[in-house]
Short mmCIF file of C-alpha atoms and ligand atoms in Angstrom, two decimals:
data_model
loop_
_atom_site.label_atom_id
_atom_site.label_comp_id
_atom_site.label_asym_id
_atom_site.label_seq_id
_atom_site.Cartn_x
_atom_site.Cartn_y
_atom_site.Cartn_z
CA MET A 1 -52.50 -67.94 -47.49
CA ALA A 2 -49.10 -66.98 -46.76
CA THR A 3 -48.31 -66.65 -42.88
CA SER A 4 -48.42 -62.70 -43.05
CA ALA A 5 -51.82 -61.53 -41.23
CA LYS A 6 -52.70 -59.73 -44.11
CA PRO A 7 -53.08 -61.36 -47.70
CA ARG A 8 -49.96 -60.70 -49.99
CA VAL A 9 -50.73 -59.23 -53.25
CA ALA A 10 -48.78 -58.25 -56.51
CA THR A 11 -49.78 -56.48 -59.36
CA VAL A 12 -47.51 -56.94 -62.48
CA TRP A 13 -47.25 -55.32 -66.07
CA LEU A 14 -46.09 -57.25 -68.80
CA GLY A 15 -47.07 -56.48 -72.41
CA GLY A 16 -49.82 -53.84 -71.61
CA CYS A 17 -49.87 -49.96 -71.80
CA SER A 18 -50.55 -49.68 -67.95
CA GLY A 19 -54.28 -48.58 -68.52
CA CYS A 20 -55.38 -51.51 -66.26
CA HIS A 21 -53.36 -50.55 -63.66
CA MET A 22 -54.44 -46.79 -64.26
CA SER A 23 -58.20 -48.34 -63.74
CA LEU A 24 -56.88 -49.47 -60.53
CA LEU A 25 -55.56 -46.61 -59.20
CA ASP A 26 -59.01 -45.16 -60.10
CA LEU A 27 -60.43 -47.01 -56.75
CA ASP A 28 -59.47 -43.90 -55.32
CA GLU A 29 -60.51 -43.87 -51.66
CA ARG A 30 -61.00 -47.27 -51.75
CA LEU A 31 -57.17 -47.77 -52.07
CA ILE A 32 -56.98 -46.67 -48.58
CA GLU A 33 -59.46 -49.69 -47.33
CA LEU A 34 -57.13 -51.60 -49.39
CA ALA A 35 -54.15 -50.49 -47.66
CA ASP A 36 -55.79 -51.71 -44.62
CA ARG A 37 -56.52 -55.23 -46.25
CA MET A 38 -53.60 -56.49 -48.02
CA GLU A 39 -49.96 -56.07 -48.34
CA LEU A 40 -48.58 -54.59 -51.43
CA VAL A 41 -45.41 -56.75 -52.00
CA PHE A 42 -44.91 -55.91 -55.68
CA SER A 43 -46.28 -53.61 -58.37
CA PRO A 44 -45.13 -50.80 -60.99
CA ILE A 45 -46.36 -48.43 -58.11
CA ALA A 46 -43.98 -50.00 -55.63
CA ASP A 47 -40.18 -49.81 -55.58
CA VAL A 48 -39.56 -53.44 -55.70
CA LYS A 49 -37.26 -55.27 -57.85
CA GLU A 50 -37.34 -59.14 -57.34
CA TYR A 51 -40.94 -60.65 -57.27
CA PRO A 52 -41.10 -62.03 -53.93
CA ALA A 53 -42.17 -65.43 -52.70
CA ASN A 54 -45.16 -66.44 -50.92
CA VAL A 55 -47.60 -63.80 -53.09
CA ASP A 56 -51.44 -64.43 -52.07
CA VAL A 57 -52.89 -63.11 -55.18
CA ALA A 58 -51.05 -61.77 -58.53
CA LEU A 59 -53.12 -59.63 -60.71
CA VAL A 60 -50.94 -59.53 -64.17
CA GLU A 61 -51.28 -57.07 -66.76
CA GLY A 62 -50.81 -57.26 -70.58
CA ALA A 63 -49.88 -60.19 -72.75
CA VAL A 64 -46.68 -62.34 -72.65
CA SER A 65 -44.93 -60.57 -75.57
CA SER A 66 -41.10 -60.77 -74.82
CA GLU A 67 -38.43 -63.43 -73.64
CA GLU A 68 -38.78 -61.31 -70.10
CA HIS A 69 -42.31 -61.38 -69.95
CA GLU A 70 -42.20 -65.33 -70.22
CA HIS A 71 -39.60 -65.64 -67.59
CA MET A 72 -41.82 -63.11 -65.42
CA ALA A 73 -44.93 -65.26 -65.73
CA ARG A 74 -43.36 -68.38 -65.08
CA LEU A 75 -41.79 -66.78 -61.90
CA ILE A 76 -45.24 -65.19 -60.88
CA ARG A 77 -46.78 -68.79 -61.07
CA THR A 78 -44.07 -70.65 -58.89
CA ARG A 79 -44.38 -68.09 -56.22
CA SER A 80 -48.09 -66.99 -56.22
CA ARG A 81 -50.90 -69.01 -54.96
CA CYS A 82 -53.77 -66.95 -57.25
CA VAL A 83 -53.15 -65.72 -60.25
CA VAL A 84 -55.43 -63.31 -62.18
CA SER A 85 -55.40 -62.37 -65.56
CA PHE A 86 -56.00 -58.53 -65.36
CA GLY A 87 -57.45 -56.82 -68.44
CA ASP A 88 -57.81 -58.08 -72.16
CA CYS A 89 -54.21 -57.96 -73.08
CA ALA A 90 -53.88 -60.71 -70.48
CA THR A 91 -57.01 -62.59 -71.28
CA THR A 92 -57.11 -62.47 -75.04
CA GLY A 93 -53.93 -60.75 -76.31
CA ASN A 94 -56.01 -57.70 -77.44
CA VAL A 95 -54.19 -54.73 -78.65
CA THR A 96 -50.88 -56.19 -77.79
CA ALA A 97 -51.36 -59.09 -80.14
CA LEU A 98 -52.37 -56.95 -83.32
CA ARG A 99 -48.69 -57.24 -84.20
CA ASN A 100 -49.09 -61.02 -84.46
CA ARG A 101 -49.88 -61.14 -87.99
CA PHE A 102 -46.38 -59.28 -88.63
CA SER A 103 -43.06 -60.80 -88.46
CA VAL A 104 -40.84 -59.23 -85.61
CA ASN A 105 -38.14 -58.57 -87.99
CA ASP A 106 -40.49 -56.17 -90.03
CA LEU A 107 -42.02 -54.81 -87.01
CA MET A 108 -38.58 -53.41 -85.41
CA LYS A 109 -37.46 -52.22 -88.68
CA ARG A 110 -40.24 -50.27 -89.46
CA SER A 111 -40.41 -48.94 -85.58
CA TYR A 112 -36.77 -48.30 -84.75
CA VAL A 113 -35.38 -47.47 -88.39
CA GLU A 114 -37.49 -46.41 -90.90
CA LEU A 115 -40.12 -44.37 -88.52
CA ALA A 116 -37.64 -43.54 -86.18
CA PRO A 117 -37.74 -39.74 -85.35
CA GLY A 118 -34.07 -38.83 -85.31
CA GLY A 119 -32.53 -41.73 -86.81
CA PRO A 120 -32.42 -45.54 -86.38
CA ALA A 121 -32.43 -46.44 -82.66
CA MET A 122 -30.57 -49.94 -81.57
CA PRO A 123 -33.69 -51.41 -80.16
CA SER A 124 -31.53 -54.66 -79.37
CA THR A 125 -29.79 -52.64 -76.51
CA VAL A 126 -32.86 -51.28 -74.95
CA ILE A 127 -35.78 -53.64 -75.24
CA SER A 128 -35.66 -57.50 -74.17
CA PRO A 129 -36.43 -59.46 -77.57
CA LEU A 130 -39.57 -59.94 -78.65
CA ALA A 131 -41.23 -63.12 -78.95
CA ASP A 132 -42.70 -64.26 -82.35
CA THR A 133 -46.16 -63.89 -81.27
CA ALA A 134 -47.95 -61.99 -78.26
CA ARG A 135 -49.80 -64.42 -76.04
CA PRO A 136 -52.37 -64.37 -73.70
CA LEU A 137 -51.32 -65.33 -70.16
CA HIS A 138 -53.30 -68.54 -69.77
CA GLU A 139 -51.32 -70.03 -72.97
CA VAL A 140 -48.04 -69.66 -71.01
CA ILE A 141 -48.99 -70.41 -67.41
CA PRO A 142 -52.48 -71.91 -65.83
CA VAL A 143 -54.48 -68.94 -64.69
CA ASP A 144 -56.99 -69.23 -61.64
CA ALA A 145 -59.46 -66.19 -62.66
CA PHE A 146 -59.90 -63.79 -65.75
CA LEU A 147 -60.92 -60.06 -65.35
CA HIS A 148 -61.57 -58.79 -68.70
CA GLY A 149 -62.16 -55.54 -69.79
CA CYS A 150 -60.08 -52.97 -71.98
CA PRO A 151 -59.44 -51.74 -69.00
CA PRO A 152 -61.57 -53.31 -66.08
CA THR A 153 -63.68 -50.85 -64.72
CA ALA A 154 -62.67 -49.80 -61.42
CA GLU A 155 -66.14 -51.06 -60.13
CA GLU A 156 -65.16 -54.72 -61.59
CA ILE A 157 -61.94 -54.31 -59.87
CA TRP A 158 -63.28 -53.61 -56.75
CA PHE A 159 -65.49 -56.61 -57.03
CA ALA A 160 -62.68 -59.01 -57.99
CA VAL A 161 -60.09 -57.74 -55.63
CA ASP A 162 -62.52 -57.74 -52.47
CA ALA A 163 -63.25 -61.43 -53.58
CA LEU A 164 -59.98 -62.30 -53.69
CA LEU A 165 -58.81 -60.77 -50.41
CA GLN A 166 -61.63 -63.04 -48.80
CA GLY A 167 -59.80 -65.96 -50.72
CA ARG A 168 -62.85 -66.29 -52.99
CA ILE A 169 -62.20 -66.79 -56.81
CA PRO A 170 -64.82 -63.92 -58.04
CA GLU A 171 -67.68 -65.12 -60.77
CA LEU A 172 -67.27 -62.80 -63.42
CA PRO A 173 -68.97 -61.79 -66.49
CA ASN A 174 -67.02 -62.63 -69.67
CA VAL A 175 -66.82 -58.99 -71.35
CA TYR A 176 -64.80 -59.31 -74.53
CA LEU A 177 -64.01 -56.31 -77.06
CA ARG A 178 -64.91 -53.22 -74.94
CA TYR A 179 -62.33 -50.79 -75.88
CA GLY A 180 -61.97 -47.22 -73.59
S1 LIG B 201 -56.34 -54.29 -71.41
FE1 LIG B 201 -56.77 -52.25 -72.57
S2 LIG B 201 -56.24 -51.06 -70.79
FE2 LIG B 201 -55.16 -52.72 -70.19
S3 LIG B 201 -53.08 -53.30 -71.08
FE3 LIG B 201 -54.37 -54.05 -72.56
S4 LIG B 201 -54.67 -51.74 -74.03
FE4 LIG B 201 -53.98 -51.23 -71.87
#
């Protein structure tokens, strides 16, 4: 555990739809309890620009789908004690990896030129270059725990986070291909 009195927790959004974070918010009133037990040091729901050092627990949503994601994943691993693959896109590639059977160039052309409402867009100016394939997190960095589900339910997230805040790796069931 880092020097802070409370565990320092980060949540990260890589190549996912944010549904796992929405499920995290479904903890509802238990978020207040969590706020007492941990310090949220980085998250899409917090205005923090740079991933900090000495993170105790990192929940990482989404597959690694771009150069930016890969850089972020490696930074997370370097700066975090426990990294959790959060949801099926992170654990298996899931929805994000459905694109893997197509070439990136074909996908970009189809999405940003052929189907672009209002005319062709300029994807290279607005998004990080895509990797050839979207990969589960553990294919890029070592992962300490896997939280399956699309998304994991609030109950599963609570079970996992409660254990992690006590310094334990939760024993979670392997549930694959459970959408919605
Ligand atoms: S696992 Fe499901 S809910 Fe989570 S980011 Fe992927 S598609 Fe969205």
